[in-house]
Amino acid sequence: MELRQLEHFIAVAEELSFTRAARRLHVVQSGVSAAIRSLERELGCALFERTSQQVRLTGAGAALLPEARATLNAAQAAQDAVGAAQDTLRGTVNVGAMASVEVVDLPALLGQLHARHPAIDVRLRLATAGSAGLAQALLSGDLDVAFLSLPERKPAGIDARELATVPLVLAVSAAHPLAQRGEVALADLAGEPFVDFPPGYGNREVVDRAFAAAGVVRRVALEVPDIDMGAALVRHGLGIAFLPAFAVARTPGLHVLDVHDTLLRWSMHLGTSSTRRPTSALKALLDLVDLHVIAL
């Protein structure tokens, strides 16, 4: 069994496509197929179910995946040790983040990492399934680090450090009838259409918990995974929303209401795996994070 075979296996398992895996590895597809067939012969079992429509892991493949990742991580750690002795860090860091959430100046962070360690390869993934998706990717090993919002009870297997806490404020259009009031209760909002993030995003969970605790049913009319788009929809009268204070501050035409006996706060975290030893490349990135946290 060769490391190259395991690398090809992981790529196919994560992409669920031989074509995408080959593109990711910068090799021809026949090379990926040959490596997988060779690995299956050595192990004496099929690792993937292949049809003309899809590629899926078999039970044996699913069992191999975490072990294959651990093996490559151990090999990377060995390379890191040699690189550290030569003052040259190498490796790959898989980073996950949420779009339009400016908790960390990510371009500046990654730029400084590249300037200091140009041999480190960074792969960036913006969330398509919110913080829940980023957390799952951390647990599965698809990501090495993620900037995300976690619930009060953090998932087992994830180490998280709070970077910032942002107040969520109730925003309405300046022309909305509620804008004439100084304060409302959650019960007053039961009939209002809301603009919110889809389920799985941390800010959506904070608001959902507050309404559930108050026993108030609310109607989410529009779901958008972008803070600035949500603020713009509110500004044009398409609903009301609990938005981060920084988003309201940069969006004209919004009115903020006090909510009686309710204080909603949205925490941003730096998440890493608690079960995998960080590589030297990941440590180099983590050492720079605090320099790029944005004051909200």
Coordinates of N, CA and C in Angstrom, one line a residue, residues 92-258:
T92 N -0.4 21.2 3.4 CA -1.6 21.7 3.0 C -2.5 22.0 4.2
V93 N -3.2 23.1 4.1 CA -4.2 23.5 5.2 C -5.5 23.7 4.5
N94 N -6.5 22.9 4.9 CA -7.9 23.1 4.4 C -8.7 23.9 5.3
V95 N -9.1 25.1 4.8 CA -9.7 26.1 5.7 C -11.2 26.3 5.3
G96 N -12.1 26.4 6.2 CA -13.5 26.6 6.0 C -13.9 27.9 6.6
A97 N -14.8 28.6 6.0 CA -15.3 29.9 6.5 C -16.7 30.2 6.0
M98 N -17.3 31.2 6.6 CA -18.7 31.6 6.1 C -18.6 32.9 5.3
A99 N -19.3 33.0 4.2 CA -19.3 34.2 3.4 C -19.9 35.3 4.1
S100 N -19.4 36.5 3.9 CA -19.9 37.8 4.4 C -19.9 37.9 5.9
V101 N -19.2 37.1 6.6 CA -19.0 37.2 8.0 C -17.6 37.7 8.3
E102 N -17.5 39.0 8.6 CA -16.2 39.6 8.7 C -15.6 39.6 10.1
V103 N -15.4 38.4 10.6 CA -14.8 38.2 12.0 C -13.3 38.2 11.9
V104 N -12.8 37.6 10.8 CA -11.3 37.6 10.6 C -11.1 38.1 9.2
D105 N -10.1 38.9 9.0 CA -9.7 39.4 7.7 C -9.0 38.2 7.0
L106 N -9.8 37.4 6.4 CA -9.2 36.1 5.9 C -8.2 36.3 4.8
P107 N -8.4 37.2 3.8 CA -7.4 37.5 2.8 C -6.1 37.9 3.4
A108 N -6.1 38.8 4.4 CA -4.9 39.3 5.0 C -4.2 38.1 5.8
L109 N -5.0 37.3 6.4 CA -4.4 36.2 7.2 C -3.7 35.2 6.2
L110 N -4.4 34.8 5.2 CA -3.8 33.9 4.2 C -2.6 34.5 3.5
G111 N -2.7 35.8 3.2 CA -1.6 36.5 2.6 C -0.4 36.5 3.4
Q112 N -0.5 36.7 4.7 CA 0.6 36.8 5.6 C 1.2 35.3 5.7
L113 N 0.3 34.3 5.8 CA 0.8 33.0 5.9 C 1.6 32.6 4.6
H114 N 1.1 33.0 3.5 CA 1.9 32.8 2.2 C 3.2 33.5 2.2
A115 N 3.2 34.7 2.7 CA 4.5 35.5 2.6 C 5.5 34.9 3.5
R116 N 5.1 34.3 4.7 CA 6.0 33.7 5.6 C 6.4 32.3 5.2
H117 N 5.4 31.5 4.6 CA 5.7 30.1 4.3 C 5.1 29.8 2.9
P118 N 5.8 30.3 1.9 CA 5.2 30.1 0.5 C 5.1 28.7 0.1
A119 N 5.7 27.7 0.8 CA 5.5 26.3 0.4 C 4.3 25.7 1.0
I120 N 3.5 26.4 1.8 CA 2.3 25.9 2.4 C 1.2 26.1 1.4
D121 N 0.4 25.1 1.1 CA -0.7 25.2 0.1 C -2.0 25.3 0.9
V122 N -2.7 26.4 0.6 CA -4.0 26.6 1.3 C -5.2 26.3 0.4
R123 N -6.1 25.5 0.9 CA -7.4 25.3 0.2 C -8.5 25.9 1.0
L124 N -9.3 26.8 0.4 CA -10.3 27.5 1.1 C -11.7 27.1 0.6
R125 N -12.6 26.8 1.6 CA -13.9 26.4 1.2 C -14.9 27.4 2.0
L126 N -15.8 28.1 1.2 CA -16.8 28.9 1.8 C -18.0 28.0 2.1
A127 N -18.7 28.2 3.2 CA -19.7 27.3 3.6 C -20.9 27.4 2.7
T128 N -21.4 26.2 2.3 CA -22.7 26.2 1.6 C -23.8 25.6 2.5
A129 N -23.4 25.1 3.6 CA -24.4 24.5 4.6 C -24.2 25.1 5.9
G130 N -23.7 26.3 6.0 CA -23.6 27.0 7.3 C -22.6 26.4 8.2
S131 N -22.7 26.8 9.5 CA -21.7 26.3 10.5 C -21.9 24.8 10.7
A132 N -23.1 24.3 10.6 CA -23.3 22.9 10.8 C -22.5 22.1 9.7
G133 N -22.5 22.6 8.5 CA -21.7 21.9 7.5 C -20.2 22.0 7.7
L134 N -19.8 23.2 8.2 CA -18.4 23.3 8.5 C -18.0 22.4 9.6
A135 N -18.8 22.3 10.7 CA -18.5 21.4 11.8 C -18.4 20.0 11.3
Q136 N -19.3 19.6 10.5 CA -19.3 18.2 10.0 C -18.0 18.0 9.2
A137 N -17.6 18.9 8.4 CA -16.4 18.8 7.6 C -15.1 18.7 8.5
L138 N -15.2 19.4 9.6 CA -14.1 19.3 10.6 C -14.0 17.9 11.2
L139 N -15.2 17.4 11.5 CA -15.2 16.1 12.2 C -14.8 15.0 11.2
S140 N -15.2 15.1 9.9 CA -14.8 14.1 8.9 C -13.4 14.2 8.4
G141 N -12.7 15.3 8.7 CA -11.4 15.5 8.3 C -11.2 16.2 6.9
D142 N -12.4 16.6 6.3 CA -12.3 17.4 5.1 C -11.7 18.8 5.3
L143 N -11.9 19.3 6.5 CA -11.3 20.6 6.9 C -10.3 20.4 8.1
D144 N -9.3 21.2 8.1 CA -8.3 21.3 9.2 C -8.7 22.3 10.2
V145 N -9.3 23.4 9.7 CA -9.7 24.6 10.6 C -10.9 25.2 10.0
A146 N -11.7 25.8 10.8 CA -12.9 26.5 10.3 C -13.2 27.7 11.2
F147 N -13.7 28.8 10.5 CA -14.2 29.9 11.2 C -15.7 29.8 11.2
L148 N -16.4 29.6 12.3 CA -17.8 29.2 12.3 C -18.4 29.6 13.6
S149 N -19.7 29.4 13.7 CA -20.5 29.7 14.9 C -21.0 28.4 15.4
L150 N -20.7 28.1 16.7 CA -21.1 26.8 17.3 C -22.1 27.0 18.3
P151 N -23.0 26.0 18.6 CA -24.0 26.1 19.6 C -23.3 26.1 21.0
E152 N -24.1 26.3 22.0 CA -23.6 26.4 23.4 C -22.9 25.1 23.8
R153 N -23.5 23.9 23.3 CA -22.9 22.6 23.6 C -22.2 22.2 22.3
K154 N -20.9 22.4 22.3 CA -20.1 22.2 21.1 C -20.0 20.7 20.8
P155 N -20.0 20.3 19.5 CA -19.9 18.9 19.1 C -18.7 18.2 19.7
A156 N -18.8 17.0 20.1 CA -17.6 16.2 20.5 C -16.7 16.1 19.3
G157 N -15.4 16.2 19.6 CA -14.4 16.0 18.5 C -14.0 17.4 18.0
I158 N -14.5 18.5 18.5 CA -14.1 19.8 18.0 C -13.6 20.7 19.1
D159 N -12.4 21.2 19.0 CA -11.9 22.2 19.9 C -12.3 23.6 19.3
A160 N -12.9 24.5 20.1 CA -13.3 25.8 19.6 C -12.9 26.9 20.6
R161 N -12.4 27.9 20.0 CA -12.0 29.1 20.7 C -12.8 30.3 20.2
E162 N -13.5 31.0 21.1 CA -14.3 32.1 20.7 C -13.4 33.3 20.3
L163 N -13.8 33.8 19.1 CA -13.0 35.0 18.6 C -13.7 36.3 18.8
A164 N -15.1 36.2 18.7 CA -15.9 37.5 18.8 C -17.3 37.1 19.2
T165 N -18.0 38.0 19.8 CA -19.4 37.9 20.1 C -20.1 39.1 19.6
V166 N -21.1 38.9 18.7 CA -21.8 40.0 18.1 C -23.2 40.1 18.5
P167 N -23.7 41.3 18.9 CA -25.2 41.4 19.2 C -26.0 41.3 17.9
L168 N -27.1 40.6 18.0 CA -28.1 40.5 17.0 C -29.2 41.5 17.3
V169 N -29.5 42.4 16.4 CA -30.5 43.5 16.7 C -31.7 43.3 15.7
L170 N -32.9 43.7 16.2 CA -34.1 43.6 15.3 C -34.1 44.8 14.4
A171 N -34.0 44.5 13.1 CA -34.0 45.6 12.1 C -35.3 45.5 11.3
V172 N -35.9 46.7 11.0 CA -37.1 46.8 10.1 C -36.8 47.9 9.2
S173 N -37.5 48.0 8.1 CA -37.4 49.1 7.2 C -37.9 50.4 7.9
A174 N -37.3 51.5 7.5 CA -37.7 52.7 8.1 C -39.1 53.1 7.8
A175 N -39.7 52.5 6.8 CA -41.1 52.7 6.4 C -42.0 51.7 7.1
H176 N -41.5 50.7 7.8 CA -42.4 49.7 8.4 C -43.2 50.3 9.6
P177 N -44.4 49.8 9.8 CA -45.2 50.4 10.9 C -44.5 50.2 12.2
L178 N -43.8 49.1 12.4 CA -43.1 48.9 13.7 C -42.0 50.0 14.0
A179 N -41.6 50.6 12.9 CA -40.5 51.6 13.1 C -41.0 52.8 14.0
Q180 N -42.3 52.9 14.1 CA -42.9 54.0 15.0 C -42.8 53.7 16.5
R181 N -42.4 52.4 16.8 CA -42.4 52.0 18.2 C -41.0 51.9 18.6
G182 N -40.8 52.2 19.9 CA -39.4 52.1 20.5 C -39.0 50.7 20.9
E183 N -40.0 49.9 21.3 CA -39.7 48.6 21.9 C -40.9 47.7 21.6
V184 N -40.5 46.4 21.4 CA -41.5 45.4 21.1 C -41.1 44.1 21.9
A185 N -42.1 43.2 22.0 CA -41.8 41.9 22.6 C -41.8 40.8 21.5
L186 N -41.2 39.7 21.7 CA -41.2 38.7 20.7 C -42.6 38.3 20.3
A187 N -43.5 38.3 21.2 CA -44.9 37.9 20.9 C -45.5 38.9 19.9
D188 N -45.0 40.1 19.8 CA -45.6 41.1 18.9 C -45.1 40.8 17.5
L189 N -44.2 39.9 17.3 CA -43.6 39.7 16.0 C -44.1 38.4 15.3
A190 N -45.1 37.7 16.0 CA -45.6 36.4 15.5 C -46.1 36.5 14.1
G191 N -46.8 37.5 13.7 CA -47.4 37.6 12.4 C -46.5 38.2 11.3
E192 N -45.3 38.6 11.7 CA -44.4 39.3 10.7 C -43.6 38.3 9.9
P193 N -43.4 38.6 8.6 CA -42.5 37.8 7.8 C -41.1 38.1 8.1
F194 N -40.3 37.1 8.3 CA -38.9 37.2 8.6 C -38.0 36.9 7.5
V195 N -36.9 37.6 7.4 CA -35.7 37.3 6.5 C -34.7 36.7 7.5
D196 N -34.2 35.5 7.1 CA -33.2 34.8 8.0 C -32.3 33.9 7.1
F197 N -31.2 33.5 7.8 CA -30.4 32.5 7.2 C -31.1 31.1 7.2
P198 N -30.7 30.2 6.3 CA -31.2 28.9 6.3 C -30.9 28.1 7.6
P199 N -31.6 27.1 7.9 CA -31.2 26.2 9.1 C -29.8 25.7 8.9
G200 N -29.1 25.6 10.0 CA -27.7 25.1 9.9 C -26.7 26.3 10.2
Y201 N -27.2 27.5 10.0 CA -26.3 28.7 10.3 C -26.5 29.1 11.8
G202 N -25.4 29.5 12.4 CA -25.4 29.8 13.8 C -26.3 30.9 14.2
N203 N -26.4 32.0 13.4 CA -27.3 33.1 13.8 C -28.8 32.7 13.7
R204 N -29.1 31.8 12.7 CA -30.5 31.3 12.7 C -30.8 30.5 13.9
E205 N -29.8 29.7 14.4 CA -30.1 28.9 15.6 C -30.3 29.7 16.8
V206 N -29.6 30.8 16.9 CA -29.8 31.7 18.1 C -31.2 32.3 18.1
V207 N -31.7 32.7 16.9 CA -33.0 33.3 16.9 C -34.1 32.3 17.1
D208 N -33.9 31.1 16.4 CA -34.9 30.0 16.6 C -35.0 29.6 18.1
R209 N -33.9 29.6 18.8 CA -33.9 29.2 20.2 C -34.7 30.2 21.0
A210 N -34.5 31.5 20.7 CA -35.2 32.5 21.5 C -36.7 32.5 21.3
F211 N -37.1 32.3 20.1 CA -38.6 32.2 19.8 C -39.2 30.9 20.5
A212 N -38.4 29.8 20.4 CA -38.9 28.6 21.0 C -39.0 28.7 22.5
A213 N -38.1 29.4 23.1 CA -38.1 29.5 24.6 C -39.3 30.4 25.0
A214 N -39.6 31.4 24.1 CA -40.7 32.3 24.4 C -42.1 31.7 24.0
G215 N -42.1 30.5 23.4 CA -43.3 29.9 22.9 C -44.0 30.7 21.8
V216 N -43.2 31.4 21.0 CA -43.8 32.2 19.9 C -43.4 31.5 18.6
V217 N -44.4 31.3 17.7 CA -44.1 30.8 16.4 C -43.9 31.9 15.4
R218 N -42.8 31.9 14.7 CA -42.6 32.9 13.7 C -42.6 32.4 12.3
R219 N -42.7 33.2 11.3 CA -42.7 32.8 9.9 C -41.5 33.4 9.2
V220 N -40.7 32.4 8.7 CA -39.5 32.8 7.9 C -39.9 32.8 6.5
A221 N -40.1 34.0 5.9 CA -40.5 34.1 4.5 C -39.4 33.9 3.5
L222 N -38.2 34.5 3.8 CA -37.1 34.5 2.9 C -35.9 34.0 3.6
E223 N -35.2 33.0 3.0 CA -33.9 32.5 3.5 C -32.8 32.8 2.6
V224 N -31.8 33.5 3.1 CA -30.6 33.9 2.2 C -29.4 33.6 3.0
P225 N -28.3 33.0 2.5 CA -27.1 32.8 3.2 C -26.1 33.9 3.1
D226 N -26.6 35.1 3.1 CA -25.7 36.3 2.9 C -26.3 37.4 3.8
I227 N -25.4 38.0 4.7 CA -25.9 39.0 5.6 C -26.3 40.3 4.9
D228 N -25.5 40.7 3.9 CA -25.8 42.0 3.3 C -27.0 41.9 2.4
M229 N -27.2 40.7 1.8 CA -28.5 40.5 1.0 C -29.7 40.5 1.9
G230 N -29.6 39.9 3.1 CA -30.7 39.9 4.1 C -31.0 41.3 4.5
A231 N -30.0 42.1 4.8 CA -30.2 43.5 5.2 C -30.9 44.3 4.1
A232 N -30.5 44.1 2.8 CA -31.1 44.8 1.7 C -32.5 44.4 1.5
L233 N -32.9 43.1 1.8 CA -34.3 42.7 1.6 C -35.1 43.4 2.7
V234 N -34.6 43.5 3.9 CA -35.3 44.2 5.0 C -35.5 45.7 4.6
R235 N -34.5 46.3 4.1 CA -34.5 47.7 3.7 C -35.6 48.0 2.7
H236 N -35.9 47.0 1.8 CA -36.9 47.1 0.8 C -38.3 46.6 1.2
G237 N -38.4 46.4 2.5 CA -39.7 46.0 3.0 C -40.2 44.6 2.8
L238 N -39.3 43.7 2.6 CA -39.7 42.3 2.3 C -39.8 41.4 3.6
G239 N -39.5 42.0 4.7 CA -39.5 41.3 5.9 C -38.7 42.0 7.0
I240 N -38.7 41.5 8.2 CA -37.9 42.0 9.3 C -36.9 41.0 9.6
A241 N -35.8 41.3 10.4 CA -34.8 40.4 10.6 C -34.0 40.7 11.9
F242 N -33.5 39.7 12.5 CA -32.4 39.9 13.5 C -31.1 39.8 12.8
L243 N -30.4 40.9 12.8 CA -29.1 41.0 12.0 C -28.0 41.4 13.0
P244 N -26.8 41.0 12.6 CA -25.6 41.5 13.4 C -25.6 43.0 13.3
A245 N -25.2 43.6 14.4 CA -25.2 45.1 14.5 C -24.3 45.7 13.4
F246 N -23.2 45.0 13.1 CA -22.3 45.6 12.0 C -23.0 45.7 10.7
A247 N -23.9 44.7 10.4 CA -24.6 44.7 9.1 C -25.6 45.8 9.0
V248 N -26.2 46.1 10.1 CA -27.2 47.2 10.2 C -26.5 48.6 10.0
A249 N -25.3 48.7 10.7 CA -24.6 49.9 10.6 C -24.1 50.3 9.2
R250 N -23.9 49.3 8.3 CA -23.4 49.6 7.0 C -24.6 49.6 6.0
T251 N -25.8 49.4 6.4 CA -27.0 49.4 5.5 C -27.9 50.6 5.8
P252 N -28.0 51.5 4.9 CA -28.9 52.7 5.1 C -30.4 52.2 5.0
G253 N -31.3 53.0 5.6 CA -32.7 52.8 5.5 C -33.2 51.7 6.5
L254 N -32.5 51.4 7.5 CA -33.0 50.4 8.5 C -33.2 51.1 9.8
H255 N -34.2 50.6 10.5 CA -34.5 51.1 11.9 C -34.4 50.0 12.8
V256 N -33.7 50.2 14.0 CA -33.5 49.2 15.0 C -34.5 49.4 16.1
L257 N -35.1 48.3 16.5 CA -36.0 48.3 17.7 C -35.4 47.5 18.8
D258 N -35.7 48.0 20.0 CA -35.4 47.2 21.2 C -36.4 46.1 21.4

